[in-house]
Amino acid sequence: MNKAQGAMSYDELRGAIAQRHRALSGRLQQIAEFVLDHPTDVALGTVAEVAQRSGVPPSAIVRFAHALGFGGFTEMQQVFRSRLVAGVAPSYKARLARMKSEEKSVLGRQPAAVLSRFVSEAQSSLVTLSQSVHARELDAATAILAKARDIYLLGLGGSFPVATHLAYVLRKLGRRVVLLDGTGGSIHEQSHAATVEDALVAISFRNYYPDTARLFPELVARGVPTISITDSLLSPIVEGARVVFEIQDMPEPALRTLVAPMCLVQAMAIGLDLAAD
């Protein structure tokens, strides 16, 4: 029995999918993106259901499993089910069904119901954060920031509040920070002085901000140690990053919640300060 068929963990499978993504055909890339974004659906659904959700024929799902070294969909599905057995997937289906039911009612259109939905989504995102972020990743990120002369922060569009908050906290802690926001010029000009002696924290979620996707590989190529906070291993700010924090959003959220990334960057900043004492 080879690695893919019997001993591969869920995290190893995710890494294998991300690594092979570019070499896959367009249809198999579509499936790769779906299974990474909806692992619970893959774990619990039939091949026909997964195919319908991902917008491909069932035969394509089987070809995808074969491309990863599995004998078929069922063998691949066992790896996704192992994730549920390990307890690393929040049971969001019932919560999502309740939200949809509330939306259809008169009460669901009231401000209090809207608040309840956002609170529920924020709670779910924090559960996911606590289960998906490991101490070794936080330690590695802290070590990168501790060695940095200047810390560059790249988070544009919807990610800008997270980058701004991290800049605020780091400056309060006496760190040298460059917030790449394009004020007075371009972000390329602002990042011109970044070197291997500095560090970059990049933050981007779908739909990935174009300037972030363009600048990130330039700084990686320049040798700047990078930490990425994103929502998928297929994100444009993953390849080349020293540390990747993957924060997946709830399916069909009312609006992407920033509670989890805010919590993460606070932990990184305070952890950096505590490590320096």
PDB file of C-alpha atoms in Angstrom:
ATOM      1  CA  MET A   1       0.000   0.000   0.000  1.00  0.00           C
ATOM      2  CA  ASN A   2       1.507   3.320  -1.005  1.00  0.00           C
ATOM      3  CA  LYS A   3       1.433   6.611   0.871  1.00  0.00           C
ATOM      4  CA  ALA A   4      -1.565   7.987  -1.000  1.00  0.00           C
ATOM      5  CA  GLN A   5      -3.641   4.866  -0.462  1.00  0.00           C
ATOM      6  CA  GLY A   6      -3.142   4.239   3.205  1.00  0.00           C
ATOM      7  CA  ALA A   7      -0.929   6.441   5.335  1.00  0.00           C
ATOM      8  CA  MET A   8      -1.468   9.962   3.978  1.00  0.00           C
ATOM      9  CA  SER A   9      -2.813  12.454   6.501  1.00  0.00           C
ATOM     10  CA  TYR A  10      -5.286  15.174   5.641  1.00  0.00           C
ATOM     11  CA  ASP A  11      -2.608  17.869   5.923  1.00  0.00           C
ATOM     12  CA  GLU A  12      -0.301  15.879   3.653  1.00  0.00           C
ATOM     13  CA  LEU A  13      -3.086  15.501   1.106  1.00  0.00           C
ATOM     14  CA  ARG A  14      -3.762  19.239   1.146  1.00  0.00           C
ATOM     15  CA  GLY A  15      -0.081  19.897   0.575  1.00  0.00           C
ATOM     16  CA  ALA A  16       0.032  17.411  -2.298  1.00  0.00           C
ATOM     17  CA  ILE A  17      -2.982  19.029  -3.960  1.00  0.00           C
ATOM     18  CA  ALA A  18      -1.474  22.497  -3.666  1.00  0.00           C
ATOM     19  CA  GLN A  19       1.886  21.300  -4.983  1.00  0.00           C
ATOM     20  CA  ARG A  20       0.373  19.624  -8.053  1.00  0.00           C
ATOM     21  CA  HIS A  21      -2.273  22.245  -8.778  1.00  0.00           C
ATOM     22  CA  ARG A  22      -0.445  23.995 -11.611  1.00  0.00           C
ATOM     23  CA  ALA A  23       0.278  20.732 -13.411  1.00  0.00           C
ATOM     24  CA  LEU A  24      -3.377  19.657 -13.438  1.00  0.00           C
ATOM     25  CA  SER A  25      -5.799  20.236 -16.287  1.00  0.00           C
ATOM     26  CA  GLY A  26      -8.296  23.067 -15.985  1.00  0.00           C
ATOM     27  CA  ARG A  27     -11.108  20.773 -14.875  1.00  0.00           C
ATOM     28  CA  LEU A  28      -8.950  18.996 -12.296  1.00  0.00           C
ATOM     29  CA  GLN A  29      -7.772  22.379 -11.000  1.00  0.00           C
ATOM     30  CA  GLN A  30     -11.432  23.262 -10.511  1.00  0.00           C
ATOM     31  CA  ILE A  31     -11.905  20.112  -8.454  1.00  0.00           C
ATOM     32  CA  ALA A  32      -8.737  20.813  -6.453  1.00  0.00           C
ATOM     33  CA  GLU A  33     -10.035  24.237  -5.503  1.00  0.00           C
ATOM     34  CA  PHE A  34     -13.395  22.796  -4.492  1.00  0.00           C
ATOM     35  CA  VAL A  35     -12.040  20.003  -2.290  1.00  0.00           C
ATOM     36  CA  LEU A  36      -9.674  22.365  -0.479  1.00  0.00           C
ATOM     37  CA  ASP A  37     -12.475  24.844   0.151  1.00  0.00           C
ATOM     38  CA  HIS A  38     -15.173  22.282   1.053  1.00  0.00           C
ATOM     39  CA  PRO A  39     -13.452  19.340   2.790  1.00  0.00           C
ATOM     40  CA  THR A  40     -16.520  18.462   4.861  1.00  0.00           C
ATOM     41  CA  ASP A  41     -18.667  18.138   1.745  1.00  0.00           C
ATOM     42  CA  VAL A  42     -16.086  15.779   0.243  1.00  0.00           C
ATOM     43  CA  ALA A  43     -15.970  13.731   3.448  1.00  0.00           C
ATOM     44  CA  LEU A  44     -19.737  13.303   3.697  1.00  0.00           C
ATOM     45  CA  GLY A  45     -20.967  13.370   0.101  1.00  0.00           C
ATOM     46  CA  THR A  46     -21.248  10.740  -2.591  1.00  0.00           C
ATOM     47  CA  VAL A  47     -19.152  11.065  -5.716  1.00  0.00           C
ATOM     48  CA  ALA A  48     -22.260  12.292  -7.554  1.00  0.00           C
ATOM     49  CA  GLU A  49     -22.942  14.950  -4.914  1.00  0.00           C
ATOM     50  CA  VAL A  50     -19.348  16.171  -4.888  1.00  0.00           C
ATOM     51  CA  ALA A  51     -19.364  16.295  -8.678  1.00  0.00           C
ATOM     52  CA  GLN A  52     -22.568  18.318  -8.722  1.00  0.00           C
ATOM     53  CA  ARG A  53     -21.309  20.770  -6.106  1.00  0.00           C
ATOM     54  CA  SER A  54     -18.012  21.280  -7.911  1.00  0.00           C
ATOM     55  CA  GLY A  55     -19.643  21.574 -11.334  1.00  0.00           C
ATOM     56  CA  VAL A  56     -17.949  18.608 -13.025  1.00  0.00           C
ATOM     57  CA  PRO A  57     -19.023  15.098 -14.096  1.00  0.00           C
ATOM     58  CA  PRO A  58     -18.465  12.233 -11.606  1.00  0.00           C
ATOM     59  CA  SER A  59     -15.822  10.725 -13.886  1.00  0.00           C
ATOM     60  CA  ALA A  60     -13.693  13.844 -13.383  1.00  0.00           C
ATOM     61  CA  ILE A  61     -13.781  13.338  -9.609  1.00  0.00           C
ATOM     62  CA  VAL A  62     -12.477   9.804 -10.104  1.00  0.00           C
ATOM     63  CA  ARG A  63      -9.730  11.070 -12.434  1.00  0.00           C
ATOM     64  CA  PHE A  64      -8.757  13.612  -9.800  1.00  0.00           C
ATOM     65  CA  ALA A  65      -8.409  10.864  -7.188  1.00  0.00           C
ATOM     66  CA  HIS A  66      -6.294   8.832  -9.604  1.00  0.00           C
ATOM     67  CA  ALA A  67      -4.069  11.857 -10.271  1.00  0.00           C
ATOM     68  CA  LEU A  68      -3.278  11.951  -6.552  1.00  0.00           C
ATOM     69  CA  GLY A  69      -2.393   8.259  -6.462  1.00  0.00           C
ATOM     70  CA  PHE A  70      -5.640   6.875  -5.044  1.00  0.00           C
ATOM     71  CA  GLY A  71      -7.472   3.882  -6.465  1.00  0.00           C
ATOM     72  CA  GLY A  72     -10.688   5.885  -6.621  1.00  0.00           C
ATOM     73  CA  PHE A  73     -12.895   8.456  -4.911  1.00  0.00           C
ATOM     74  CA  THR A  74     -13.677   6.269  -1.895  1.00  0.00           C
ATOM     75  CA  GLU A  75     -10.005   5.920  -0.946  1.00  0.00           C
ATOM     76  CA  MET A  76      -9.455   9.652  -1.241  1.00  0.00           C
ATOM     77  CA  GLN A  77     -12.619  10.318   0.741  1.00  0.00           C
ATOM     78  CA  GLN A  78     -11.257   8.319   3.681  1.00  0.00           C
ATOM     79  CA  VAL A  79      -8.536  10.931   4.149  1.00  0.00           C
ATOM     80  CA  PHE A  80     -11.132  13.695   4.266  1.00  0.00           C
ATOM     81  CA  ARG A  81     -13.187  11.673   6.738  1.00  0.00           C
ATOM     82  CA  SER A  82     -10.139  11.274   8.973  1.00  0.00           C
ATOM     83  CA  ARG A  83     -10.228  15.039   9.412  1.00  0.00           C
ATOM     84  CA  LEU A  84     -13.740  14.817  10.857  1.00  0.00           C
ATOM     85  CA  VAL A  85     -12.810  11.923  13.140  1.00  0.00           C
ATOM     86  CA  ALA A  86      -9.889  13.979  14.439  1.00  0.00           C
ATOM     87  CA  GLY A  87     -12.343  16.719  15.340  1.00  0.00           C
ATOM     88  CA  VAL A  88     -10.728  19.493  13.310  1.00  0.00           C
ATOM     89  CA  ALA A  89     -13.827  20.504  11.377  1.00  0.00           C
ATOM     90  CA  PRO A  90     -16.457  22.719  12.984  1.00  0.00           C
ATOM     91  CA  SER A  91     -19.984  21.340  12.451  1.00  0.00           C
ATOM     92  CA  TYR A  92     -21.157  24.348  10.495  1.00  0.00           C
ATOM     93  CA  LYS A  93     -23.875  22.674   8.409  1.00  0.00           C
ATOM     94  CA  ALA A  94     -26.582  22.945  11.057  1.00  0.00           C
ATOM     95  CA  ARG A  95     -25.528  26.503  11.832  1.00  0.00           C
ATOM     96  CA  LEU A  96     -25.657  27.466   8.178  1.00  0.00           C
ATOM     97  CA  ALA A  97     -29.085  25.851   7.742  1.00  0.00           C
ATOM     98  CA  ARG A  98     -30.387  27.790  10.721  1.00  0.00           C
ATOM     99  CA  MET A  99     -29.043  31.046   9.305  1.00  0.00           C
ATOM    100  CA  LYS A 100     -30.734  30.430   5.961  1.00  0.00           C
ATOM    101  CA  SER A 101     -33.994  29.629   7.740  1.00  0.00           C
ATOM    102  CA  GLU A 102     -33.762  32.836   9.752  1.00  0.00           C
ATOM    103  CA  GLU A 103     -33.152  34.870   6.617  1.00  0.00           C
ATOM    104  CA  LYS A 104     -36.455  33.682   5.143  1.00  0.00           C
ATOM    105  CA  SER A 105     -38.447  34.760   8.184  1.00  0.00           C
ATOM    106  CA  VAL A 106     -39.558  38.249   9.140  1.00  0.00           C
ATOM    107  CA  LEU A 107     -37.408  38.092  12.267  1.00  0.00           C
ATOM    108  CA  GLY A 108     -34.415  37.166  10.128  1.00  0.00           C
ATOM    109  CA  ARG A 109     -34.527  40.600   8.563  1.00  0.00           C
ATOM    110  CA  GLN A 110     -34.354  42.404  11.905  1.00  0.00           C
ATOM    111  CA  PRO A 111     -31.089  44.046  13.067  1.00  0.00           C
ATOM    112  CA  ALA A 112     -30.879  41.697  16.055  1.00  0.00           C
ATOM    113  CA  ALA A 113     -31.022  38.673  13.754  1.00  0.00           C
ATOM    114  CA  VAL A 114     -28.336  40.152  11.533  1.00  0.00           C
ATOM    115  CA  LEU A 115     -26.156  40.681  14.605  1.00  0.00           C
ATOM    116  CA  SER A 116     -26.810  37.100  15.691  1.00  0.00           C
ATOM    117  CA  ARG A 117     -25.665  35.814  12.308  1.00  0.00           C
ATOM    118  CA  PHE A 118     -22.435  37.799  12.375  1.00  0.00           C
ATOM    119  CA  VAL A 119     -21.717  36.710  15.950  1.00  0.00           C
ATOM    120  CA  SER A 120     -22.279  33.070  14.967  1.00  0.00           C
ATOM    121  CA  GLU A 121     -19.983  33.369  11.961  1.00  0.00           C
ATOM    122  CA  ALA A 122     -17.320  35.060  14.088  1.00  0.00           C
ATOM    123  CA  GLN A 123     -17.520  32.291  16.676  1.00  0.00           C
ATOM    124  CA  SER A 124     -17.168  29.663  13.974  1.00  0.00           C
ATOM    125  CA  SER A 125     -14.139  31.405  12.508  1.00  0.00           C
ATOM    126  CA  LEU A 126     -12.448  31.497  15.920  1.00  0.00           C
ATOM    127  CA  VAL A 127     -13.066  27.769  16.424  1.00  0.00           C
ATOM    128  CA  THR A 128     -11.519  27.092  13.029  1.00  0.00           C
ATOM    129  CA  LEU A 129      -8.560  29.326  13.896  1.00  0.00           C
ATOM    130  CA  SER A 130      -7.854  27.559  17.186  1.00  0.00           C
ATOM    131  CA  GLN A 131      -7.953  24.161  15.478  1.00  0.00           C
ATOM    132  CA  SER A 132      -5.921  25.018  12.388  1.00  0.00           C
ATOM    133  CA  VAL A 133      -3.053  27.108  13.781  1.00  0.00           C
ATOM    134  CA  HIS A 134      -0.265  25.159  15.456  1.00  0.00           C
ATOM    135  CA  ALA A 135       2.364  26.256  17.953  1.00  0.00           C
ATOM    136  CA  ARG A 136       5.221  25.455  15.552  1.00  0.00           C
ATOM    137  CA  GLU A 137       3.798  27.904  12.998  1.00  0.00           C
ATOM    138  CA  LEU A 138       3.439  30.668  15.567  1.00  0.00           C
ATOM    139  CA  ASP A 139       6.955  29.998  16.844  1.00  0.00           C
ATOM    140  CA  ALA A 140       8.352  30.155  13.304  1.00  0.00           C
ATOM    141  CA  ALA A 141       6.512  33.395  12.559  1.00  0.00           C
ATOM    142  CA  THR A 142       7.689  34.950  15.807  1.00  0.00           C
ATOM    143  CA  ALA A 143      11.289  33.979  15.031  1.00  0.00           C
ATOM    144  CA  ILE A 144      11.090  35.647  11.612  1.00  0.00           C
ATOM    145  CA  LEU A 145       9.678  38.855  13.059  1.00  0.00           C
ATOM    146  CA  ALA A 146      12.204  38.873  15.913  1.00  0.00           C
ATOM    147  CA  LYS A 147      15.131  38.863  13.463  1.00  0.00           C
ATOM    148  CA  ALA A 148      13.672  41.536  11.199  1.00  0.00           C
ATOM    149  CA  ARG A 149      15.160  45.001  10.970  1.00  0.00           C
ATOM    150  CA  ASP A 150      11.929  46.374   9.503  1.00  0.00           C
ATOM    151  CA  ILE A 151       8.582  44.588   9.309  1.00  0.00           C
ATOM    152  CA  TYR A 152       6.689  45.236   6.082  1.00  0.00           C
ATOM    153  CA  LEU A 153       2.927  44.734   6.134  1.00  0.00           C
ATOM    154  CA  LEU A 154       1.006  44.037   2.933  1.00  0.00           C
ATOM    155  CA  GLY A 155      -2.768  43.864   3.187  1.00  0.00           C
ATOM    156  CA  LEU A 156      -4.926  45.747   0.710  1.00  0.00           C
ATOM    157  CA  GLY A 157      -8.645  45.939   0.008  1.00  0.00           C
ATOM    158  CA  GLY A 158     -10.667  43.976   2.537  1.00  0.00           C
ATOM    159  CA  SER A 159      -7.475  42.854   4.308  1.00  0.00           C
ATOM    160  CA  PHE A 160      -6.323  46.414   4.975  1.00  0.00           C
ATOM    161  CA  PRO A 161      -7.945  46.667   8.452  1.00  0.00           C
ATOM    162  CA  VAL A 162      -5.945  43.623   9.589  1.00  0.00           C
ATOM    163  CA  ALA A 163      -2.658  45.044   8.292  1.00  0.00           C
ATOM    164  CA  THR A 164      -3.413  48.437   9.836  1.00  0.00           C
ATOM    165  CA  HIS A 165      -4.210  46.909  13.213  1.00  0.00           C
ATOM    166  CA  LEU A 166      -1.027  44.838  13.178  1.00  0.00           C
ATOM    167  CA  ALA A 167       0.960  47.961  12.301  1.00  0.00           C
ATOM    168  CA  TYR A 168      -0.624  49.794  15.230  1.00  0.00           C
ATOM    169  CA  VAL A 169       0.163  47.031  17.743  1.00  0.00           C
ATOM    170  CA  LEU A 170       3.737  46.504  16.530  1.00  0.00           C
ATOM    171  CA  ARG A 171       4.491  50.221  16.693  1.00  0.00           C
ATOM    172  CA  LYS A 172       3.104  50.358  20.221  1.00  0.00           C
ATOM    173  CA  LEU A 173       5.584  47.601  21.056  1.00  0.00           C
ATOM    174  CA  GLY A 174       8.468  49.606  19.627  1.00  0.00           C
ATOM    175  CA  ARG A 175       8.925  47.718  16.351  1.00  0.00           C
ATOM    176  CA  ARG A 176       9.903  49.360  13.079  1.00  0.00           C
ATOM    177  CA  VAL A 177       6.998  48.913  10.693  1.00  0.00           C
ATOM    178  CA  VAL A 178       6.370  49.826   7.061  1.00  0.00           C
ATOM    179  CA  LEU A 179       2.687  49.674   6.125  1.00  0.00           C
ATOM    180  CA  LEU A 180       2.466  49.166   2.372  1.00  0.00           C
ATOM    181  CA  ASP A 181      -0.616  51.221   1.573  1.00  0.00           C
ATOM    182  CA  GLY A 182       0.459  53.262  -1.445  1.00  0.00           C
ATOM    183  CA  THR A 183       0.192  56.592   0.357  1.00  0.00           C
ATOM    184  CA  GLY A 184       2.203  59.217  -1.490  1.00  0.00           C
ATOM    185  CA  GLY A 185       3.263  56.782  -4.202  1.00  0.00           C
ATOM    186  CA  SER A 186       3.019  53.109  -5.062  1.00  0.00           C
ATOM    187  CA  ILE A 187       3.453  50.070  -2.855  1.00  0.00           C
ATOM    188  CA  HIS A 188       6.364  49.076  -5.096  1.00  0.00           C
ATOM    189  CA  GLU A 189       8.148  52.312  -4.158  1.00  0.00           C
ATOM    190  CA  GLN A 190       7.353  51.803  -0.480  1.00  0.00           C
ATOM    191  CA  SER A 191       8.805  48.288  -0.536  1.00  0.00           C
ATOM    192  CA  HIS A 192      11.903  49.222  -2.543  1.00  0.00           C
ATOM    193  CA  ALA A 193      14.219  49.068   0.488  1.00  0.00           C
ATOM    194  CA  ALA A 194      13.047  45.646   1.741  1.00  0.00           C
ATOM    195  CA  THR A 195      15.893  43.119   1.998  1.00  0.00           C
ATOM    196  CA  VAL A 196      16.703  39.724   3.480  1.00  0.00           C
ATOM    197  CA  GLU A 197      17.250  41.497   6.800  1.00  0.00           C
ATOM    198  CA  ASP A 198      13.582  42.491   6.964  1.00  0.00           C
ATOM    199  CA  ALA A 199      10.316  40.539   7.065  1.00  0.00           C
ATOM    200  CA  LEU A 200       7.009  40.689   5.244  1.00  0.00           C
ATOM    201  CA  VAL A 201       3.585  39.827   6.605  1.00  0.00           C
ATOM    202  CA  ALA A 202       1.167  39.479   3.683  1.00  0.00           C
ATOM    203  CA  ILE A 203      -2.593  39.229   4.193  1.00  0.00           C
ATOM    204  CA  SER A 204      -5.019  38.433   1.400  1.00  0.00           C
ATOM    205  CA  PHE A 205      -8.320  36.618   0.992  1.00  0.00           C
ATOM    206  CA  ARG A 206     -10.557  35.981  -1.986  1.00  0.00           C
ATOM    207  CA  ASN A 207     -10.976  37.772  -4.181  1.00  0.00           C
ATOM    208  CA  TYR A 208      -7.239  38.341  -3.881  1.00  0.00           C
ATOM    209  CA  TYR A 209      -6.252  41.982  -4.293  1.00  0.00           C
ATOM    210  CA  PRO A 210      -4.288  42.291  -7.566  1.00  0.00           C
ATOM    211  CA  ASP A 211      -1.524  44.543  -6.194  1.00  0.00           C
ATOM    212  CA  THR A 212      -0.914  42.112  -3.338  1.00  0.00           C
ATOM    213  CA  ALA A 213      -0.675  39.182  -5.756  1.00  0.00           C
ATOM    214  CA  ARG A 214       1.800  41.109  -7.932  1.00  0.00           C
ATOM    215  CA  LEU A 215       4.082  42.461  -5.204  1.00  0.00           C
ATOM    216  CA  PHE A 216       4.306  39.332  -3.056  1.00  0.00           C
ATOM    217  CA  PRO A 217       6.393  37.199  -5.479  1.00  0.00           C
ATOM    218  CA  GLU A 218       8.690  40.163  -6.120  1.00  0.00           C
ATOM    219  CA  LEU A 219       9.574  40.394  -2.429  1.00  0.00           C
ATOM    220  CA  VAL A 220       9.941  36.610  -2.171  1.00  0.00           C
ATOM    221  CA  ALA A 221      12.345  36.659  -5.130  1.00  0.00           C
ATOM    222  CA  ARG A 222      14.307  39.380  -3.363  1.00  0.00           C
ATOM    223  CA  GLY A 223      14.814  37.023  -0.414  1.00  0.00           C
ATOM    224  CA  VAL A 224      12.576  38.820   2.067  1.00  0.00           C
ATOM    225  CA  PRO A 225      11.368  36.294   4.696  1.00  0.00           C
ATOM    226  CA  THR A 226       7.589  36.155   4.395  1.00  0.00           C
ATOM    227  CA  ILE A 227       4.617  35.198   6.533  1.00  0.00           C
ATOM    228  CA  SER A 228       1.302  34.731   4.737  1.00  0.00           C
ATOM    229  CA  ILE A 229      -2.200  34.928   6.181  1.00  0.00           C
ATOM    230  CA  THR A 230      -4.726  33.709   3.644  1.00  0.00           C
ATOM    231  CA  ASP A 231      -7.674  31.383   3.056  1.00  0.00           C
ATOM    232  CA  SER A 232      -6.340  28.702   0.717  1.00  0.00           C
ATOM    233  CA  LEU A 233      -3.172  26.821  -0.124  1.00  0.00           C
ATOM    234  CA  LEU A 234      -3.853  27.897  -3.716  1.00  0.00           C
ATOM    235  CA  SER A 235      -3.708  31.586  -2.785  1.00  0.00           C
ATOM    236  CA  PRO A 236      -1.207  33.728  -4.740  1.00  0.00           C
ATOM    237  CA  ILE A 237       0.608  34.591  -1.506  1.00  0.00           C
ATOM    238  CA  VAL A 238       1.456  30.999  -0.518  1.00  0.00           C
ATOM    239  CA  GLU A 239       4.284  29.980  -2.840  1.00  0.00           C
ATOM    240  CA  GLY A 240       7.619  31.038  -1.363  1.00  0.00           C
ATOM    241  CA  ALA A 241       6.261  31.963   2.070  1.00  0.00           C
ATOM    242  CA  ARG A 242       8.272  30.759   5.071  1.00  0.00           C
ATOM    243  CA  VAL A 243       5.100  30.419   7.177  1.00  0.00           C
ATOM    244  CA  VAL A 244       1.514  30.129   5.947  1.00  0.00           C
ATOM    245  CA  PHE A 245      -1.530  30.613   8.155  1.00  0.00           C
ATOM    246  CA  GLU A 246      -4.595  29.300   6.360  1.00  0.00           C
ATOM    247  CA  ILE A 247      -7.832  30.735   7.765  1.00  0.00           C
ATOM    248  CA  GLN A 248     -10.815  29.336   5.910  1.00  0.00           C
ATOM    249  CA  ASP A 249     -14.059  31.264   6.015  1.00  0.00           C
ATOM    250  CA  MET A 250     -17.469  29.750   6.630  1.00  0.00           C
ATOM    251  CA  PRO A 251     -19.251  28.604   3.493  1.00  0.00           C
ATOM    252  CA  GLU A 252     -21.556  31.291   2.132  1.00  0.00           C
ATOM    253  CA  PRO A 253     -20.790  33.910   4.800  1.00  0.00           C
ATOM    254  CA  ALA A 254     -22.861  37.091   4.949  1.00  0.00           C
ATOM    255  CA  LEU A 255     -19.562  38.960   4.809  1.00  0.00           C
ATOM    256  CA  ARG A 256     -16.024  37.757   5.461  1.00  0.00           C
ATOM    257  CA  THR A 257     -15.395  38.121   9.148  1.00  0.00           C
ATOM    258  CA  LEU A 258     -12.053  39.611  10.172  1.00  0.00           C
ATOM    259  CA  VAL A 259     -12.292  38.357  13.749  1.00  0.00           C
ATOM    260  CA  ALA A 260      -9.983  35.368  13.202  1.00  0.00           C
ATOM    261  CA  PRO A 261      -7.199  37.188  11.311  1.00  0.00           C
ATOM    262  CA  MET A 262      -7.377  40.042  13.831  1.00  0.00           C
ATOM    263  CA  CYS A 263      -6.970  37.540  16.665  1.00  0.00           C
ATOM    264  CA  LEU A 264      -4.075  35.859  14.873  1.00  0.00           C
ATOM    265  CA  VAL A 265      -2.085  39.038  14.243  1.00  0.00           C
ATOM    266  CA  GLN A 266      -2.607  40.131  17.839  1.00  0.00           C
ATOM    267  CA  ALA A 267      -1.224  36.789  19.017  1.00  0.00           C
ATOM    268  CA  MET A 268       1.763  37.151  16.689  1.00  0.00           C
ATOM    269  CA  ALA A 269       2.549  40.665  17.899  1.00  0.00           C
ATOM    270  CA  ILE A 270       2.136  39.969  21.610  1.00  0.00           C
ATOM    271  CA  GLY A 271       3.990  36.665  21.261  1.00  0.00           C
ATOM    272  CA  LEU A 272       6.863  38.544  19.654  1.00  0.00           C
ATOM    273  CA  ASP A 273       6.981  40.979  22.555  1.00  0.00           C
ATOM    274  CA  LEU A 274       6.850  38.216  25.177  1.00  0.00           C
ATOM    275  CA  ALA A 275       9.627  36.282  23.440  1.00  0.00           C
ATOM    276  CA  ALA A 276      11.837  39.359  23.587  1.00  0.00           C
ATOM    277  CA  ASP A 277      11.532  39.652  27.384  1.00  0.00           C
TER     278      ASP A 277
END
